[in-house]
mmCIF file of C-alpha atoms in Angstrom:
data_model
loop_
_atom_site.group_PDB
_atom_site.id
_atom_site.type_symbol
_atom_site.label_atom_id
_atom_site.label_comp_id
_atom_site.label_asym_id
_atom_site.label_seq_id
_atom_site.Cartn_x
_atom_site.Cartn_y
_atom_site.Cartn_z
ATOM 1 C CA MET A 1 264.906 -115.107 28.371
ATOM 2 C CA ARG A 2 264.930 -111.586 26.898
ATOM 3 C CA LEU A 3 261.584 -112.255 25.175
ATOM 4 C CA LYS A 4 260.054 -113.488 28.434
ATOM 5 C CA GLN A 5 261.223 -110.360 30.235
ATOM 6 C CA LEU A 6 259.720 -108.127 27.563
ATOM 7 C CA LEU A 7 256.420 -109.984 27.686
ATOM 8 C CA LEU A 8 256.329 -109.770 31.473
ATOM 9 C CA CYS A 9 257.050 -106.039 31.414
ATOM 10 C CA GLY A 10 254.350 -105.570 28.818
ATOM 11 C CA MET A 11 251.804 -107.447 30.907
ATOM 12 C CA MET A 12 252.726 -105.430 33.995
ATOM 13 C CA TRP A 13 252.375 -102.175 32.037
ATOM 14 C CA MET A 14 248.942 -103.208 30.776
ATOM 15 C CA CYS A 15 247.830 -103.971 34.316
ATOM 16 C CA CYS A 16 248.897 -100.481 35.377
ATOM 17 C CA VAL A 17 247.312 -98.524 32.524
ATOM 18 C CA PRO A 18 245.056 -95.981 34.260
ATOM 19 C CA LEU A 19 241.354 -96.537 33.933
ATOM 20 C CA GLY A 20 240.729 -92.929 32.987
ATOM 21 C CA ALA A 21 243.410 -92.649 30.327
ATOM 22 C CA GLN A 22 243.302 -92.485 26.563
ATOM 23 C CA THR A 23 239.706 -91.696 25.780
ATOM 24 C CA SER A 24 239.335 -91.491 22.013
ATOM 25 C CA LYS A 25 236.854 -89.910 19.675
ATOM 26 C CA GLU A 26 236.111 -93.391 18.333
ATOM 27 C CA GLU A 27 235.179 -94.612 21.819
ATOM 28 C CA MET A 28 232.745 -91.732 22.217
ATOM 29 C CA PHE A 29 231.187 -92.274 18.804
ATOM 30 C CA SER A 30 230.678 -95.992 19.461
ATOM 31 C CA THR A 31 228.698 -95.245 22.652
ATOM 32 C CA ILE A 32 227.294 -91.797 22.070
ATOM 33 C CA GLU A 33 225.689 -91.649 25.537
ATOM 34 C CA LYS A 34 229.195 -91.177 26.965
ATOM 35 C CA THR A 35 229.167 -87.662 25.535
ATOM 36 C CA GLY A 36 226.725 -86.937 28.364
ATOM 37 C CA GLY A 37 229.755 -86.916 30.682
ATOM 38 C CA VAL A 38 228.539 -86.844 34.286
ATOM 39 C CA TYR A 39 225.091 -87.823 32.967
ATOM 40 C CA TRP A 40 226.482 -91.186 31.810
ATOM 41 C CA ALA A 41 224.237 -93.736 33.513
ATOM 42 C CA TYR A 42 226.142 -96.057 35.849
ATOM 43 C CA PRO A 43 227.746 -98.784 33.691
ATOM 44 C CA LEU A 44 227.432 -102.440 34.658
ATOM 45 C CA ASP A 45 230.514 -103.875 32.957
ATOM 46 C CA PHE A 46 232.252 -105.322 36.014
ATOM 47 C CA ALA A 47 235.145 -107.763 35.986
ATOM 48 C CA PRO A 48 234.997 -110.599 38.533
ATOM 49 C CA GLN A 49 236.485 -109.571 41.862
ATOM 50 C CA THR A 50 239.723 -111.166 43.027
ATOM 51 C CA ARG A 51 239.312 -113.586 45.898
ATOM 52 C CA ALA A 52 240.971 -112.641 49.166
ATOM 53 C CA PRO A 53 244.162 -114.457 50.141
ATOM 54 C CA LYS A 54 243.625 -117.663 52.056
ATOM 55 C CA GLY A 55 242.465 -117.079 55.613
ATOM 56 C CA TYR A 56 241.255 -113.506 55.090
ATOM 57 C CA LYS A 57 237.579 -112.616 55.483
ATOM 58 C CA PRO A 58 235.860 -109.261 54.954
ATOM 59 C CA PHE A 59 234.631 -107.539 58.110
ATOM 60 C CA TYR A 60 234.020 -103.882 57.178
ATOM 61 C CA VAL A 61 233.324 -101.703 54.114
ATOM 62 C CA SER A 62 233.884 -97.958 53.851
ATOM 63 C CA HIS A 63 231.955 -96.216 51.077
ATOM 64 C CA TYR A 64 231.325 -92.862 49.443
ATOM 65 C CA GLY A 65 228.822 -92.669 46.604
ATOM 66 C CA ARG A 66 227.394 -90.077 44.276
ATOM 67 C CA HIS A 67 223.625 -89.902 44.087
ATOM 68 C CA GLY A 68 222.093 -92.022 41.362
ATOM 69 C CA SER A 69 220.624 -90.951 38.042
ATOM 70 C CA ARG A 70 218.630 -87.741 38.261
ATOM 71 C CA TYR A 71 216.580 -85.389 36.165
ATOM 72 C CA LEU A 72 218.099 -82.112 35.005
ATOM 73 C CA ILE A 73 218.811 -79.792 37.928
ATOM 74 C CA GLY A 74 215.679 -77.676 37.587
ATOM 75 C CA ASP A 75 212.326 -77.748 35.802
ATOM 76 C CA ARG A 76 213.474 -74.558 34.044
ATOM 77 C CA ASP A 77 216.062 -76.622 32.121
ATOM 78 C CA TYR A 78 213.194 -78.308 30.289
ATOM 79 C CA LYS A 79 210.485 -75.656 30.405
ATOM 80 C CA TRP A 80 212.223 -72.859 28.518
ATOM 81 C CA LEU A 81 212.852 -75.202 25.594
ATOM 82 C CA VAL A 82 209.283 -76.491 25.669
ATOM 83 C CA ASP A 83 208.003 -72.901 25.655
ATOM 84 C CA LEU A 84 210.316 -71.888 22.801
ATOM 85 C CA PHE A 85 209.272 -74.804 20.615
ATOM 86 C CA GLU A 86 205.589 -74.216 21.437
ATOM 87 C CA GLU A 87 205.896 -70.580 20.403
ATOM 88 C CA ALA A 88 207.689 -71.566 17.212
ATOM 89 C CA HIS A 89 204.941 -74.118 16.535
ATOM 90 C CA ARG A 90 202.238 -71.491 16.910
ATOM 91 C CA GLU A 91 204.054 -69.209 14.498
ATOM 92 C CA GLY A 92 204.718 -71.969 11.969
ATOM 93 C CA ALA A 93 208.476 -71.493 12.405
ATOM 94 C CA LEU A 94 209.468 -75.134 12.932
ATOM 95 C CA SER A 95 210.778 -77.491 10.273
ATOM 96 C CA ASP A 96 209.410 -81.010 10.076
ATOM 97 C CA LEU A 97 212.312 -82.154 12.246
ATOM 98 C CA GLY A 98 211.621 -79.297 14.649
ATOM 99 C CA GLU A 99 207.984 -80.355 14.942
ATOM 100 C CA ASP A 100 209.122 -83.890 15.717
ATOM 101 C CA ALA A 101 211.570 -82.606 18.324
ATOM 102 C CA ARG A 102 208.760 -80.525 19.852
ATOM 103 C CA GLN A 103 206.585 -83.619 20.276
ATOM 104 C CA ARG A 104 209.486 -85.429 21.928
ATOM 105 C CA LEU A 105 210.076 -82.531 24.303
ATOM 106 C CA LEU A 106 206.429 -82.620 25.333
ATOM 107 C CA LYS A 107 206.718 -86.335 26.154
ATOM 108 C CA VAL A 108 209.822 -85.690 28.224
ATOM 109 C CA TRP A 109 208.105 -82.820 30.041
ATOM 110 C CA GLU A 110 205.236 -85.113 31.040
ATOM 111 C CA GLU A 111 207.707 -87.151 33.090
ATOM 112 C CA ALA A 112 210.089 -84.412 34.192
ATOM 113 C CA GLU A 113 207.672 -81.679 35.289
ATOM 114 C CA GLY A 114 208.057 -81.085 39.015
ATOM 115 C CA HIS A 115 211.047 -83.437 39.230
ATOM 116 C CA GLY A 116 213.903 -81.001 38.585
ATOM 117 C CA GLY A 117 216.947 -82.291 40.480
ATOM 118 C CA ASP A 118 215.153 -85.397 41.748
ATOM 119 C CA LEU A 119 216.443 -88.942 41.723
ATOM 120 C CA THR A 120 214.930 -90.906 38.843
ATOM 121 C CA PRO A 121 213.613 -94.454 39.226
ATOM 122 C CA LEU A 122 216.809 -95.620 37.527
ATOM 123 C CA GLY A 123 218.776 -93.843 40.255
ATOM 124 C CA VAL A 124 216.924 -95.893 42.861
ATOM 125 C CA ARG A 125 217.649 -99.112 40.971
ATOM 126 C CA GLN A 126 221.329 -98.224 40.657
ATOM 127 C CA HIS A 127 221.840 -97.873 44.405
ATOM 128 C CA ARG A 128 219.849 -100.973 45.164
ATOM 129 C CA GLY A 129 222.086 -102.842 42.741
ATOM 130 C CA ILE A 130 225.310 -101.478 44.228
ATOM 131 C CA ALA A 131 224.104 -102.437 47.716
ATOM 132 C CA GLU A 132 223.191 -105.930 46.576
ATOM 133 C CA ARG A 133 226.577 -106.486 44.939
ATOM 134 C CA MET A 134 228.386 -105.136 48.000
ATOM 135 C CA TYR A 135 226.459 -107.555 50.194
ATOM 136 C CA ALA A 136 227.264 -110.463 47.870
ATOM 137 C CA ALA A 137 230.956 -109.544 47.557
ATOM 138 C CA PHE A 138 231.570 -109.156 51.310
ATOM 139 C CA PRO A 139 228.929 -111.365 52.978
ATOM 140 C CA GLU A 140 230.825 -111.989 56.202
ATOM 141 C CA ALA A 141 230.763 -108.258 57.003
ATOM 142 C CA PHE A 142 226.963 -108.215 56.953
ATOM 143 C CA LYS A 143 226.253 -111.357 58.973
ATOM 144 C CA GLY A 144 224.362 -111.189 62.258
ATOM 145 C CA ASN A 145 223.187 -107.802 63.459
ATOM 146 C CA PRO A 146 226.062 -105.362 62.954
ATOM 147 C CA SER A 147 225.491 -101.617 62.787
ATOM 148 C CA ILE A 148 225.763 -99.428 59.688
ATOM 149 C CA SER A 149 226.178 -95.660 59.625
ATOM 150 C CA ALA A 150 224.497 -94.064 56.580
ATOM 151 C CA ARG A 151 224.861 -90.325 56.059
ATOM 152 C CA SER A 152 224.073 -88.065 53.130
ATOM 153 C CA THR A 153 224.267 -84.419 52.207
ATOM 154 C CA VAL A 154 221.088 -82.420 52.764
ATOM 155 C CA VAL A 155 220.162 -82.614 49.070
ATOM 156 C CA LEU A 156 217.092 -84.796 48.612
ATOM 157 C CA ARG A 157 218.437 -86.948 45.775
ATOM 158 C CA CYS A 158 221.386 -87.925 47.963
ATOM 159 C CA ALA A 159 219.135 -88.825 50.880
ATOM 160 C CA MET A 160 216.890 -90.843 48.565
ATOM 161 C CA SER A 161 219.947 -92.664 47.208
ATOM 162 C CA MET A 162 220.986 -93.469 50.770
ATOM 163 C CA VAL A 163 217.560 -94.885 51.608
ATOM 164 C CA ALA A 164 217.447 -96.973 48.422
ATOM 165 C CA PHE A 165 220.853 -98.422 49.299
ATOM 166 C CA GLY A 166 219.958 -99.123 52.911
ATOM 167 C CA ASP A 167 216.558 -100.581 52.064
ATOM 168 C CA ARG A 168 218.171 -103.192 49.849
ATOM 169 C CA LEU A 169 220.654 -104.159 52.556
ATOM 170 C CA LYS A 170 217.794 -104.511 55.059
ATOM 171 C CA GLU A 171 215.919 -106.738 52.628
ATOM 172 C CA LEU A 172 218.964 -108.993 52.419
ATOM 173 C CA ASN A 173 219.454 -109.045 56.197
ATOM 174 C CA PRO A 174 216.591 -107.608 58.279
ATOM 175 C CA ASN A 175 218.775 -107.750 61.396
ATOM 176 C CA LEU A 176 221.113 -105.016 60.195
ATOM 177 C CA ARG A 177 220.979 -101.887 62.362
ATOM 178 C CA ILE A 178 221.167 -98.918 60.002
ATOM 179 C CA SER A 179 221.148 -95.310 61.226
ATOM 180 C CA TYR A 180 220.174 -92.770 58.554
ATOM 181 C CA GLU A 181 221.117 -89.103 58.750
ATOM 182 C CA ALA A 182 220.942 -86.202 56.286
ATOM 183 C CA SER A 183 222.223 -83.212 58.212
ATOM 184 C CA HIS A 184 224.250 -80.027 57.948
ATOM 185 C CA LYS A 185 226.304 -81.487 60.792
ATOM 186 C CA TYR A 186 228.207 -83.679 58.326
ATOM 187 C CA MET A 187 228.513 -81.303 55.376
ATOM 188 C CA ASP A 188 232.025 -80.297 56.431
ATOM 189 C CA TYR A 189 233.270 -83.596 55.041
ATOM 190 C CA LEU A 190 230.444 -84.875 52.839
ATOM 191 C CA ASN A 191 230.447 -81.757 50.628
ATOM 192 C CA TYR A 192 233.315 -79.454 51.537
ATOM 193 C CA HIS A 193 234.797 -76.635 49.437
ATOM 194 C CA THR A 194 237.261 -74.001 50.590
ATOM 195 C CA ASP A 195 236.964 -70.324 49.684
ATOM 196 C CA GLU A 196 240.342 -70.607 47.987
ATOM 197 C CA SER A 197 239.171 -73.420 45.716
ATOM 198 C CA ASN A 198 235.917 -71.584 44.986
ATOM 199 C CA ARG A 199 237.916 -68.582 43.785
ATOM 200 C CA PHE A 200 240.010 -70.773 41.507
ATOM 201 C CA THR A 201 237.015 -72.590 40.028
ATOM 202 C CA SER A 202 234.967 -69.430 39.482
ATOM 203 C CA SER A 203 233.908 -69.207 35.844
ATOM 204 C CA THR A 204 234.391 -65.437 35.855
ATOM 205 C CA ASP A 205 237.460 -64.906 38.027
ATOM 206 C CA GLY A 206 239.383 -68.169 37.685
ATOM 207 C CA PRO A 207 242.776 -67.969 35.937
ATOM 208 C CA TRP A 208 241.524 -70.464 33.369
ATOM 209 C CA ALA A 209 238.233 -68.681 32.596
ATOM 210 C CA GLU A 210 239.218 -66.651 29.527
ATOM 211 C CA GLU A 211 241.031 -69.580 27.944
ATOM 212 C CA TYR A 212 237.951 -71.723 28.543
ATOM 213 C CA ARG A 213 235.615 -69.100 27.072
ATOM 214 C CA LYS A 214 237.590 -69.208 23.840
ATOM 215 C CA PHE A 215 237.690 -73.009 23.911
ATOM 216 C CA GLU A 216 233.917 -73.215 24.351
ATOM 217 C CA ASP A 217 233.371 -70.678 21.595
ATOM 218 C CA VAL A 218 235.411 -72.786 19.165
ATOM 219 C CA HIS A 219 233.579 -75.972 20.156
ATOM 220 C CA THR A 220 230.002 -74.666 20.104
ATOM 221 C CA ASN A 221 228.765 -74.504 16.515
ATOM 222 C CA PRO A 222 224.971 -74.357 16.483
ATOM 223 C CA ASP A 223 224.157 -73.063 12.984
ATOM 224 C CA ARG A 224 223.524 -76.454 11.366
ATOM 225 C CA LEU A 225 221.358 -77.645 14.281
ATOM 226 C CA ILE A 226 219.290 -74.452 14.417
ATOM 227 C CA ALA A 227 218.715 -74.466 10.642
ATOM 228 C CA SER A 228 217.490 -78.069 10.859
ATOM 229 C CA LEU A 229 214.924 -77.253 13.579
ATOM 230 C CA PHE A 230 213.623 -73.816 12.588
ATOM 231 C CA LYS A 231 212.624 -72.801 9.060
ATOM 232 C CA ASP A 232 211.721 -69.171 9.727
ATOM 233 C CA LYS A 233 214.866 -67.020 9.714
ATOM 234 C CA ARG A 234 212.935 -64.064 11.120
ATOM 235 C CA PHE A 235 211.854 -66.138 14.128
ATOM 236 C CA ILE A 236 215.441 -67.289 14.647
ATOM 237 C CA LEU A 237 216.667 -63.694 14.530
ATOM 238 C CA LYS A 238 214.093 -62.457 17.034
ATOM 239 C CA LYS A 239 213.524 -65.386 19.396
ATOM 240 C CA VAL A 240 216.375 -67.942 19.201
ATOM 241 C CA ASN A 241 219.768 -67.765 20.888
ATOM 242 C CA PRO A 242 221.494 -70.478 18.837
ATOM 243 C CA LYS A 243 224.169 -71.395 21.365
ATOM 244 C CA GLU A 244 221.727 -71.512 24.277
ATOM 245 C CA VAL A 245 219.369 -73.752 22.302
ATOM 246 C CA MET A 246 222.200 -76.072 21.313
ATOM 247 C CA TRP A 247 223.379 -76.380 24.901
ATOM 248 C CA GLY A 248 219.837 -76.796 26.200
ATOM 249 C CA MET A 249 219.110 -79.595 23.749
ATOM 250 C CA TYR A 250 222.476 -81.189 24.549
ATOM 251 C CA TRP A 251 221.587 -81.398 28.249
ATOM 252 C CA VAL A 252 218.147 -82.858 27.564
ATOM 253 C CA ALA A 253 219.656 -85.356 25.128
ATOM 254 C CA SER A 254 222.360 -86.333 27.626
ATOM 255 C CA ASP A 255 219.937 -86.934 30.488
ATOM 256 C CA MET A 256 217.434 -89.103 28.621
ATOM 257 C CA GLN A 257 219.518 -92.197 29.467
ATOM 258 C CA ASN A 258 218.591 -91.552 33.111
ATOM 259 C CA ALA A 259 214.846 -91.117 32.588
ATOM 260 C CA GLU A 260 212.037 -93.625 32.104
ATOM 261 C CA THR A 261 210.606 -92.052 28.936
ATOM 262 C CA LYS A 262 212.141 -93.845 25.975
ATOM 263 C CA VAL A 263 212.893 -90.859 23.788
ATOM 264 C CA SER A 264 216.208 -89.881 22.213
ATOM 265 C CA PHE A 265 217.436 -86.600 20.777
ATOM 266 C CA TYR A 266 220.802 -87.813 19.529
ATOM 267 C CA ASP A 267 219.593 -87.902 15.933
ATOM 268 C CA LEU A 268 219.372 -84.097 16.038
ATOM 269 C CA PHE A 269 223.135 -83.828 16.496
ATOM 270 C CA GLN A 270 226.128 -84.905 14.492
ATOM 271 C CA PRO A 271 228.579 -87.027 16.518
ATOM 272 C CA GLN A 272 231.309 -84.404 16.211
ATOM 273 C CA GLU A 273 228.992 -81.750 17.651
ATOM 274 C CA LEU A 274 228.308 -83.897 20.702
ATOM 275 C CA PHE A 275 231.983 -84.704 21.081
ATOM 276 C CA ASP A 276 232.885 -81.024 20.951
ATOM 277 C CA LEU A 277 230.271 -80.027 23.523
ATOM 278 C CA TRP A 278 231.358 -82.854 25.802
ATOM 279 C CA GLN A 279 234.975 -81.686 25.649
ATOM 280 C CA CYS A 280 233.841 -78.326 27.038
ATOM 281 C CA ILE A 281 231.947 -79.899 29.924
ATOM 282 C CA ASN A 282 234.686 -82.418 30.591
ATOM 283 C CA TYR A 283 237.181 -79.570 30.926
ATOM 284 C CA ARG A 284 234.852 -77.599 33.212
ATOM 285 C CA PHE A 285 234.495 -80.570 35.556
ATOM 286 C CA TYR A 286 238.234 -81.155 35.445
ATOM 287 C CA VAL A 287 238.959 -77.555 36.418
ATOM 288 C CA GLY A 288 236.187 -77.422 38.993
ATOM 289 C CA ASN A 289 236.840 -80.665 40.819
ATOM 290 C CA ALA A 290 240.019 -82.433 39.727
ATOM 291 C CA ASN A 291 243.742 -81.681 39.659
ATOM 292 C CA HIS A 292 244.134 -78.942 37.038
ATOM 293 C CA ALA A 293 247.813 -78.021 36.957
ATOM 294 C CA ASP A 294 247.180 -74.321 37.616
ATOM 295 C CA GLY A 295 245.227 -75.193 40.759
ATOM 296 C CA LYS A 296 248.325 -76.586 42.459
ATOM 297 C CA GLY A 297 246.229 -79.031 44.471
ATOM 298 C CA ILE A 298 243.841 -76.584 46.137
ATOM 299 C CA VAL A 299 240.738 -78.174 44.597
ATOM 300 C CA VAL A 300 241.815 -81.740 45.392
ATOM 301 C CA ALA A 301 242.440 -80.609 48.980
ATOM 302 C CA ASN A 302 238.662 -80.179 49.341
ATOM 303 C CA ALA A 303 238.529 -83.948 49.912
ATOM 304 C CA LYS A 304 240.930 -83.947 52.863
ATOM 305 C CA SER A 305 238.197 -83.794 55.491
ATOM 306 C CA LEU A 306 236.390 -86.656 53.738
ATOM 307 C CA LEU A 307 239.523 -88.783 53.570
ATOM 308 C CA ARG A 308 240.181 -88.053 57.246
ATOM 309 C CA ASN A 309 236.663 -89.229 58.090
ATOM 310 C CA ILE A 310 237.240 -92.397 56.070
ATOM 311 C CA LEU A 311 240.433 -93.138 57.999
ATOM 312 C CA ASP A 312 238.968 -92.284 61.404
ATOM 313 C CA SER A 313 235.807 -94.314 60.773
ATOM 314 C CA ALA A 314 237.900 -97.288 59.709
ATOM 315 C CA ASP A 315 239.981 -97.063 62.881
ATOM 316 C CA GLU A 316 236.778 -97.026 64.925
ATOM 317 C CA ALA A 317 235.393 -100.053 63.103
ATOM 318 C CA ILE A 318 238.644 -101.959 63.608
ATOM 319 C CA GLN A 319 238.874 -101.144 67.304
ATOM 320 C CA LYS A 320 235.214 -101.516 68.302
ATOM 321 C CA GLY A 321 234.026 -104.278 65.978
ATOM 322 C CA GLY A 322 230.384 -104.875 65.148
ATOM 323 C CA ILE A 323 230.307 -102.225 62.400
ATOM 324 C CA ALA A 324 229.550 -103.613 58.953
ATOM 325 C CA ALA A 325 229.847 -100.462 56.895
ATOM 326 C CA THR A 326 230.078 -96.698 56.809
ATOM 327 C CA LEU A 327 227.989 -95.369 53.938
ATOM 328 C CA ARG A 328 228.243 -91.785 52.670
ATOM 329 C CA PHE A 329 226.254 -90.138 49.871
ATOM 330 C CA GLY A 330 227.036 -86.923 48.050
ATOM 331 C CA HIS A 331 227.840 -85.482 44.660
ATOM 332 C CA ASP A 332 230.138 -85.679 41.652
ATOM 333 C CA GLY A 333 232.030 -82.680 43.015
ATOM 334 C CA ASN A 334 232.992 -84.782 46.040
ATOM 335 C CA VAL A 335 233.883 -88.064 44.360
ATOM 336 C CA ILE A 336 236.195 -86.383 41.825
ATOM 337 C CA PRO A 337 238.552 -84.722 44.344
ATOM 338 C CA LEU A 338 238.422 -87.803 46.583
ATOM 339 C CA VAL A 339 239.704 -90.191 43.919
ATOM 340 C CA ALA A 340 242.310 -87.590 42.932
ATOM 341 C CA LEU A 341 243.473 -87.156 46.523
ATOM 342 C CA MET A 342 243.589 -90.933 46.982
ATOM 343 C CA GLN A 343 245.592 -91.088 43.736
ATOM 344 C CA ILE A 344 243.426 -93.832 42.318
ATOM 345 C CA GLU A 345 244.710 -94.810 38.879
ATOM 346 C CA ASN A 346 244.935 -91.725 36.631
ATOM 347 C CA CYS A 347 242.442 -89.622 38.576
ATOM 348 C CA ASN A 348 245.034 -87.151 39.890
ATOM 349 C CA VAL A 349 246.628 -86.363 36.511
ATOM 350 C CA ALA A 350 247.632 -82.682 36.230
ATOM 351 C CA VAL A 351 247.441 -80.871 32.875
ATOM 352 C CA ASP A 352 246.439 -77.345 31.873
ATOM 353 C CA ASP A 353 245.685 -77.490 28.130
ATOM 354 C CA PRO A 354 241.931 -77.780 27.474
ATOM 355 C CA TYR A 355 242.664 -79.498 24.162
ATOM 356 C CA GLU A 356 244.530 -82.306 25.956
ATOM 357 C CA VAL A 357 242.316 -82.990 28.971
ATOM 358 C CA TYR A 358 239.968 -85.565 27.424
ATOM 359 C CA LYS A 359 242.943 -87.683 26.350
ATOM 360 C CA VAL A 360 243.987 -88.275 29.978
ATOM 361 C CA TRP A 361 240.883 -87.544 32.109
ATOM 362 C CA SER A 362 237.246 -88.267 31.310
ATOM 363 C CA ASP A 363 234.364 -87.308 33.564
ATOM 364 C CA PHE A 364 232.156 -90.227 32.543
ATOM 365 C CA LYS A 365 234.854 -92.692 33.611
ATOM 366 C CA VAL A 366 235.562 -90.976 36.910
ATOM 367 C CA VAL A 367 232.078 -90.013 38.014
ATOM 368 C CA PRO A 368 229.075 -91.420 36.153
ATOM 369 C CA MET A 369 225.731 -91.327 37.909
ATOM 370 C CA ALA A 370 225.988 -93.341 41.177
ATOM 371 C CA ALA A 371 229.804 -93.306 41.041
ATOM 372 C CA ASN A 372 231.329 -94.733 44.197
ATOM 373 C CA VAL A 373 234.482 -95.572 46.079
ATOM 374 C CA GLN A 374 234.583 -98.615 48.334
ATOM 375 C CA ILE A 375 237.349 -99.797 50.644
ATOM 376 C CA ALA A 376 236.830 -103.388 51.754
ATOM 377 C CA PHE A 377 238.657 -104.567 54.890
ATOM 378 C CA PHE A 378 239.787 -108.161 55.408
ATOM 379 C CA ARG A 379 241.157 -109.743 58.578
ATOM 380 C CA ASN A 380 243.159 -112.946 58.901
ATOM 381 C CA GLU A 381 241.257 -114.911 61.518
ATOM 382 C CA LYS A 382 244.390 -116.845 62.473
ATOM 383 C CA GLY A 383 246.712 -113.841 62.421
ATOM 384 C CA SER A 384 247.151 -110.871 64.723
ATOM 385 C CA VAL A 385 244.395 -108.334 65.232
ATOM 386 C CA ASP A 386 246.429 -105.879 63.140
ATOM 387 C CA ASP A 387 246.823 -108.275 60.208
ATOM 388 C CA ILE A 388 244.402 -106.412 57.952
ATOM 389 C CA LEU A 389 244.286 -106.156 54.170
ATOM 390 C CA VAL A 390 242.205 -103.776 52.104
ATOM 391 C CA LYS A 391 241.252 -103.467 48.482
ATOM 392 C CA ILE A 392 239.919 -100.342 46.864
ATOM 393 C CA LEU A 393 237.120 -100.270 44.325
ATOM 394 C CA HIS A 394 236.227 -97.361 42.084
ATOM 395 C CA ASN A 395 232.826 -97.869 40.479
ATOM 396 C CA GLU A 396 233.172 -101.511 41.584
ATOM 397 C CA HIS A 397 236.437 -102.019 39.709
ATOM 398 C CA GLU A 398 239.573 -103.042 41.604
ATOM 399 C CA VAL A 399 242.064 -100.190 41.303
ATOM 400 C CA HIS A 400 245.682 -99.287 42.017
ATOM 401 C CA ILE A 401 246.954 -96.719 44.478
ATOM 402 C CA PRO A 402 250.619 -95.655 44.881
ATOM 403 C CA VAL A 403 251.280 -97.958 47.829
ATOM 404 C CA GLN A 404 253.633 -100.899 47.523
ATOM 405 C CA THR A 405 252.027 -104.346 47.475
ATOM 406 C CA ASP A 406 252.991 -107.793 46.240
ATOM 407 C CA GLN A 407 249.417 -109.086 46.154
ATOM 408 C CA PHE A 408 247.333 -106.578 44.151
ATOM 409 C CA PRO A 409 244.464 -105.721 44.492
ATOM 410 C CA PHE A 410 245.129 -106.214 48.213
ATOM 411 C CA TYR A 411 247.194 -103.794 50.285
ATOM 412 C CA LYS A 412 248.241 -103.843 53.924
ATOM 413 C CA TRP A 413 245.972 -101.459 55.775
ATOM 414 C CA SER A 414 248.844 -100.189 57.899
ATOM 415 C CA ASP A 415 250.668 -99.111 54.728
ATOM 416 C CA VAL A 416 247.580 -97.539 53.191
ATOM 417 C CA GLU A 417 246.628 -95.632 56.318
ATOM 418 C CA SER A 418 250.171 -94.385 56.827
ATOM 419 C CA TYR A 419 250.352 -93.174 53.231
ATOM 420 C CA TYR A 420 247.050 -91.310 53.420
ATOM 421 C CA ARG A 421 247.674 -89.867 56.899
ATOM 422 C CA ASN A 422 250.868 -88.338 55.524
ATOM 423 C CA LEU A 423 248.883 -86.704 52.723
ATOM 424 C CA LEU A 424 246.695 -85.005 55.315
ATOM 425 C CA LYS A 425 249.553 -83.340 57.185
#
């Protein structure tokens, strides 16, 4: 009997291990693209979804999604490197490896020029795929001609993600009535940040800033990389900022998984260098958007207006009927505080040591490109109108929240709503 109890406890513990916990250096080295952090292209390693309890059918889905894969934020993020390598080429300052890297940069620039910040074709495919899987997972919600509200931030890549998502749903059921909006009217919940949180996350004034500067300095070691690319020490002295070049090449390397051009720059780096750079970025995203202990919840509170909209929209869908889904599209800086506020798995973990963050919180697990949160609503057709269950999906994985249930991944909506309403007080 004692052995059975131990085995049962062990199985329960394994089921509750947070999705974001215990990232290891070995995991990063085995899939080096993960060192791209928030540039990690949306993974497609889904487990089969749990079937709803007998008698329950889906009738509504609430959603918030990050835009899909994109190019680097601005053309400048490519162009200054292209110009530097072209100048070094003209002056004969590049090594053989540097010349090869220059040719690769030129190929990348052919695709990326004029597309800074834009959704890539992969980003379109990602949202079409998420829409298709949502439709297949909850078909009853999309039958007939129900309405769908689709809203995005005013940033073009978010609006394009919204259209890609909606287009696929319309292909699957042309009778769906989808209203699209990208407006400042909705920015107070789609992309909200308080002045207080902005002061905390400021890279110059934040209480964590000096500690981070030292952490980044320790983890940015460009000398080997620069020596492998440039052979003229005089050119390096006059024209090359080693740390800026290392970071610039890191960003280009990280984003290639989101582009169509099949070029890689990972061979220029040693795995440890990539891991060290990623730790810096992972910490910055943790401080800027998650539940850093020194923030005392002020950054996570940015998602309160979004969570309130999720609850209010769900109440409307339940009361009115005829609404298949509420779709929202924004940014990584919105998904991260939302999943922390909702206390999904390990997403609200609070630490303050930059050397420990990656062990308990990893940006690529929380918010890869096209990251999303879905709440699927199920009604018992033979029960009362209030007999509603929900399950919560993070990046299409069934996840735990701190609400009591005896039928995970399903929770009583009344319990979930009550828990989250209390958080908003």
